């Protein structure tokens, strides 16, 4: 099967070398039986650098370029952790990513175009390579009925429809205090192509396998 991961940048960059190796090992094991693509986010460096550049008067578009740089830096760290299992080339396009794919090889990429996030890149890549599943390995452990930090009655959803995800992403866009794990563009792509998607806590290594193959405790986005 073909799996595309959207991996939050903070999930990788916060790890020491040994822990990065363990994370990479889990991906390598999956790659023995499946074709794996990983899209890595910008994490803390992206946020810090963008904030400073913005304060210096940089345009939003230039800030996005800085963000893309951070995603590539984090991607390079994962490539280093994967060793021979990943090409030392970080593709700039979906076509290049598909071209680099080989059995047992893990293709790692970051951002590709301004005005979006790596969740959208991962969703578009999933469309392009006809992925069987998109796994959003992120800093939250699923989608909740309300913000769990503010509402103690908030419940995690085990399942959600494509339409409900798109709706949630649009609503979240309008208000601060994000409850949507993906941005509206990514949600729209997931919806239009009905890409089976798992939202899982990315810091748990076992969620890499479980997000793709099942058995996780996050949220599954699928046809209801
Ligand atoms: P992320 O995908 O990490 O953004 O890309 P994010 O979703 O805001 O970060 P998290 O998930 O909350 O940690 C970092 C930044 O890089 C730029 C955007 O500015 C984005 O905010 N970027 C990334 C692009 O402009 N285009 C891309 O294709 C990817």
Short mmCIF file of C-alpha atoms and ligand atoms in Angstrom, two decimals:
data_model
loop_
_atom_site.label_atom_id
_atom_site.label_comp_id
_atom_site.label_asym_id
_atom_site.label_seq_id
_atom_site.Cartn_x
_atom_site.Cartn_y
_atom_site.Cartn_z
CA UNK A 1 0.00 0.00 0.00
CA UNK A 2 0.96 3.63 -0.37
CA UNK A 3 1.01 5.83 2.73
CA UNK A 4 1.67 9.56 2.93
CA UNK A 5 2.57 11.09 6.31
CA UNK A 6 2.21 14.70 7.31
CA UNK A 7 4.68 14.97 10.15
CA UNK A 8 4.64 18.06 12.36
CA UNK A 9 8.07 19.68 12.48
CA UNK A 10 8.09 19.85 16.27
CA UNK A 11 7.71 16.07 16.47
CA UNK A 12 11.13 15.59 14.88
CA UNK A 13 13.17 18.60 15.88
CA UNK A 14 12.58 18.07 19.61
CA UNK A 15 14.20 14.61 19.56
CA UNK A 16 17.80 13.70 20.28
CA UNK A 17 19.80 11.61 17.82
CA UNK A 18 18.93 8.27 19.43
CA UNK A 19 15.25 9.06 19.48
CA UNK A 20 15.37 10.26 15.86
CA UNK A 21 16.94 6.93 14.95
CA UNK A 22 14.09 5.05 16.64
CA UNK A 23 11.55 7.18 14.81
CA UNK A 24 13.31 6.51 11.51
CA UNK A 25 13.47 2.79 12.32
CA UNK A 26 9.68 2.64 12.64
CA UNK A 27 9.34 4.22 9.20
CA UNK A 28 11.93 1.84 7.73
CA UNK A 29 10.01 -1.17 9.04
CA UNK A 30 6.84 0.09 7.38
CA UNK A 31 8.74 0.74 4.15
CA UNK A 32 9.65 -2.94 3.90
CA UNK A 33 6.05 -3.68 2.97
CA UNK A 34 4.64 -0.34 1.86
CA UNK A 35 5.59 2.72 -0.18
CA UNK A 36 6.13 5.57 2.27
CA UNK A 37 6.22 9.33 1.66
CA UNK A 38 6.80 11.75 4.52
CA UNK A 39 6.04 15.48 4.37
CA UNK A 40 7.74 17.30 7.25
CA UNK A 41 6.50 20.56 8.81
CA UNK A 42 8.47 23.58 9.94
CA UNK A 43 7.82 23.34 13.69
CA UNK A 44 9.32 25.78 16.16
CA UNK A 45 12.07 27.13 13.87
CA UNK A 46 9.49 28.11 11.26
CA UNK A 47 7.38 29.91 13.85
CA UNK A 48 10.34 31.71 15.46
CA UNK A 49 11.89 32.83 12.19
CA UNK A 50 8.59 33.88 10.64
CA UNK A 51 7.70 35.90 13.75
CA UNK A 52 11.02 37.74 13.66
CA UNK A 53 10.90 38.35 9.90
CA UNK A 54 7.33 39.66 10.23
CA UNK A 55 8.44 42.03 13.00
CA UNK A 56 11.18 43.22 10.66
CA UNK A 57 8.55 44.09 8.05
CA UNK A 58 8.94 41.10 5.71
CA UNK A 59 5.96 40.35 3.47
CA UNK A 60 3.76 37.35 4.25
CA UNK A 61 4.95 35.76 1.06
CA UNK A 62 8.57 36.11 2.10
CA UNK A 63 7.63 34.70 5.53
CA UNK A 64 6.21 31.66 3.72
CA UNK A 65 9.52 31.26 1.89
CA UNK A 66 11.28 31.24 5.26
CA UNK A 67 8.75 28.66 6.48
CA UNK A 68 9.46 26.43 3.48
CA UNK A 69 13.16 26.70 4.32
CA UNK A 70 12.43 25.43 7.84
CA UNK A 71 10.40 22.48 6.49
CA UNK A 72 13.34 21.53 4.29
CA UNK A 73 15.77 21.79 7.20
CA UNK A 74 13.58 19.43 9.25
CA UNK A 75 13.21 17.15 6.23
CA UNK A 76 16.99 16.97 5.93
CA UNK A 77 17.22 15.89 9.56
CA UNK A 78 14.82 13.00 8.91
CA UNK A 79 16.79 12.06 5.78
CA UNK A 80 19.93 11.93 7.93
CA UNK A 81 18.14 9.69 10.43
CA UNK A 82 16.90 7.37 7.66
CA UNK A 83 20.36 6.89 6.15
CA UNK A 84 20.33 4.61 3.10
CA UNK A 85 16.56 4.21 3.27
CA UNK A 86 15.96 7.75 1.95
CA UNK A 87 17.32 9.59 -1.10
CA UNK A 88 19.46 12.57 -0.13
CA UNK A 89 17.32 14.72 -2.36
CA UNK A 90 14.41 16.71 -1.01
CA UNK A 91 11.99 17.02 -3.90
CA UNK A 92 10.59 20.44 -4.86
CA UNK A 93 7.62 18.99 -6.69
CA UNK A 94 5.08 16.18 -6.47
CA UNK A 95 6.36 14.74 -9.74
CA UNK A 96 9.91 14.59 -8.38
CA UNK A 97 8.68 12.96 -5.19
CA UNK A 98 6.87 10.26 -7.18
CA UNK A 99 9.92 9.77 -9.40
CA UNK A 100 12.21 9.21 -6.39
CA UNK A 101 9.97 6.46 -4.96
CA UNK A 102 11.34 2.89 -5.05
CA UNK A 103 10.41 -0.20 -3.04
CA UNK A 104 11.92 0.09 0.43
CA UNK A 105 12.84 3.73 -0.07
CA UNK A 106 11.25 6.56 1.91
CA UNK A 107 10.78 9.87 0.10
CA UNK A 108 10.94 12.88 2.43
CA UNK A 109 9.84 16.36 1.42
CA UNK A 110 8.88 19.71 2.91
CA UNK A 111 6.93 22.68 1.55
CA UNK A 112 6.69 23.41 -2.17
CA UNK A 113 4.74 26.63 -2.72
CA UNK A 114 3.93 29.76 -0.72
CA UNK A 115 0.48 30.35 0.73
CA UNK A 116 -0.12 26.89 2.18
CA UNK A 117 1.14 24.47 4.81
CA UNK A 118 2.71 21.03 4.70
CA UNK A 119 -0.68 19.44 5.53
CA UNK A 120 -1.86 20.68 2.13
CA UNK A 121 1.36 19.39 0.53
CA UNK A 122 0.76 15.97 2.10
CA UNK A 123 -2.89 15.93 0.96
CA UNK A 124 -1.90 16.90 -2.60
CA UNK A 125 0.88 14.34 -2.64
CA UNK A 126 -1.60 11.71 -1.43
CA UNK A 127 -3.82 12.64 -4.37
CA UNK A 128 -0.94 12.59 -6.81
CA UNK A 129 0.43 9.18 -5.85
CA UNK A 130 -3.05 7.69 -5.21
CA UNK A 131 -2.19 6.97 -1.59
CA UNK A 132 -4.25 4.42 0.28
CA UNK A 133 -4.06 6.55 3.38
CA UNK A 134 -2.91 9.94 4.64
CA UNK A 135 -1.61 9.95 8.20
CA UNK A 136 -1.48 13.34 9.91
CA UNK A 137 0.99 12.78 12.75
CA UNK A 138 0.59 15.92 14.77
CA UNK A 139 0.76 17.53 18.22
CA UNK A 140 -2.87 16.69 19.11
CA UNK A 141 -4.24 13.18 19.59
CA UNK A 142 -7.34 13.62 17.46
CA UNK A 143 -10.28 15.88 16.72
CA UNK A 144 -12.46 16.91 19.67
CA UNK A 145 -16.07 18.10 19.88
CA UNK A 146 -14.78 21.28 21.55
CA UNK A 147 -11.46 22.72 22.71
CA UNK A 148 -10.43 20.24 25.47
CA UNK A 149 -8.31 22.94 27.15
CA UNK A 150 -11.37 25.11 27.69
CA UNK A 151 -14.25 22.65 27.83
CA UNK A 152 -13.93 19.68 30.21
CA UNK A 153 -16.91 18.03 28.46
CA UNK A 154 -15.02 17.94 25.13
CA UNK A 155 -14.91 14.44 23.64
CA UNK A 156 -12.51 12.99 21.12
CA UNK A 157 -14.16 11.80 17.91
CA UNK A 158 -13.16 8.30 16.80
CA UNK A 159 -14.59 8.97 13.33
CA UNK A 160 -15.50 11.97 11.26
CA UNK A 161 -16.76 12.47 7.70
CA UNK A 162 -14.79 14.29 4.99
CA UNK A 163 -17.45 17.00 4.91
CA UNK A 164 -17.32 17.50 8.69
CA UNK A 165 -13.53 17.92 8.56
CA UNK A 166 -13.81 20.51 5.78
CA UNK A 167 -16.49 22.36 7.75
CA UNK A 168 -14.42 22.30 10.93
CA UNK A 169 -11.32 23.56 9.12
CA UNK A 170 -13.29 26.47 7.63
CA UNK A 171 -14.85 27.40 10.99
CA UNK A 172 -11.45 27.24 12.68
CA UNK A 173 -9.98 29.53 10.07
CA UNK A 174 -12.43 32.23 11.10
CA UNK A 175 -11.60 32.03 14.82
CA UNK A 176 -8.43 31.86 16.86
CA UNK A 177 -7.84 28.80 19.08
CA UNK A 178 -7.50 26.07 16.51
CA UNK A 179 -9.55 22.90 16.96
CA UNK A 180 -8.91 21.66 13.45
CA UNK A 181 -5.78 19.54 13.01
CA UNK A 182 -5.50 20.52 9.33
CA UNK A 183 -5.93 23.77 7.44
CA UNK A 184 -8.87 24.43 5.08
CA UNK A 185 -6.93 23.72 1.88
CA UNK A 186 -5.75 20.33 3.15
CA UNK A 187 -9.28 19.52 4.38
CA UNK A 188 -10.74 20.47 0.99
CA UNK A 189 -8.28 18.22 -0.87
CA UNK A 190 -9.00 15.34 1.52
CA UNK A 191 -12.72 15.89 0.93
CA UNK A 192 -12.65 16.20 -2.86
CA UNK A 193 -10.67 12.99 -3.30
CA UNK A 194 -12.13 11.14 -0.30
CA UNK A 195 -8.64 10.33 0.99
CA UNK A 196 -8.90 8.03 4.03
CA UNK A 197 -7.07 9.99 6.72
CA UNK A 198 -5.95 9.34 10.29
CA UNK A 199 -5.21 12.14 12.77
CA UNK A 200 -2.84 10.77 15.41
CA UNK A 201 -0.48 11.98 18.10
CA UNK A 202 2.81 12.04 16.21
CA UNK A 203 5.08 11.96 19.23
CA UNK A 204 4.08 8.32 19.87
CA UNK A 205 6.24 6.22 17.57
CA UNK A 206 3.72 3.35 17.44
CA UNK A 207 1.21 5.76 15.88
CA UNK A 208 3.19 5.73 12.64
CA UNK A 209 2.18 2.11 12.09
CA UNK A 210 -1.22 2.34 13.77
CA UNK A 211 -2.16 5.52 11.89
CA UNK A 212 -1.63 3.72 8.60
CA UNK A 213 -2.79 0.21 9.45
CA UNK A 214 -5.31 0.81 12.26
CA UNK A 215 -5.54 0.36 16.01
CA UNK A 216 -4.78 3.96 17.01
CA UNK A 217 -6.81 6.07 19.41
CA UNK A 218 -6.96 9.20 17.25
CA UNK A 219 -9.59 10.23 14.70
CA UNK A 220 -10.32 8.47 11.40
CA UNK A 221 -11.64 10.65 8.60
CA UNK A 222 -13.64 8.55 6.19
CA UNK A 223 -16.91 8.21 4.34
CA UNK A 224 -19.74 7.93 6.87
P1 LIG B 1 3.99 24.03 8.42
O1 LIG B 1 3.31 23.11 7.53
O2 LIG B 1 4.84 23.48 9.52
O3 LIG B 1 2.98 25.13 8.97
O4 LIG B 1 4.89 25.02 7.55
P2 LIG B 1 1.93 25.12 10.16
O5 LIG B 1 0.83 24.18 9.86
O6 LIG B 1 1.57 26.57 10.33
O7 LIG B 1 2.76 24.61 11.38
P3 LIG B 1 2.23 23.73 12.60
O8 LIG B 1 1.67 22.47 12.00
O9 LIG B 1 1.20 24.58 13.27
O10 LIG B 1 3.50 23.49 13.39
C1 LIG B 1 5.55 26.12 8.15
C2 LIG B 1 5.33 27.36 7.34
O11 LIG B 1 5.97 27.23 6.06
C3 LIG B 1 5.24 27.87 5.04
C4 LIG B 1 4.03 28.51 5.74
O12 LIG B 1 4.38 29.83 6.08
C5 LIG B 1 3.86 27.66 6.98
O13 LIG B 1 3.20 28.34 8.02
N1 LIG B 1 4.89 26.89 3.97
C6 LIG B 1 4.97 25.55 4.20
C7 LIG B 1 4.51 27.36 2.73
O14 LIG B 1 4.41 28.56 2.49
N2 LIG B 1 4.25 26.46 1.73
C8 LIG B 1 4.34 25.11 1.92
O15 LIG B 1 4.11 24.34 0.94
C9 LIG B 1 4.68 24.65 3.20
#
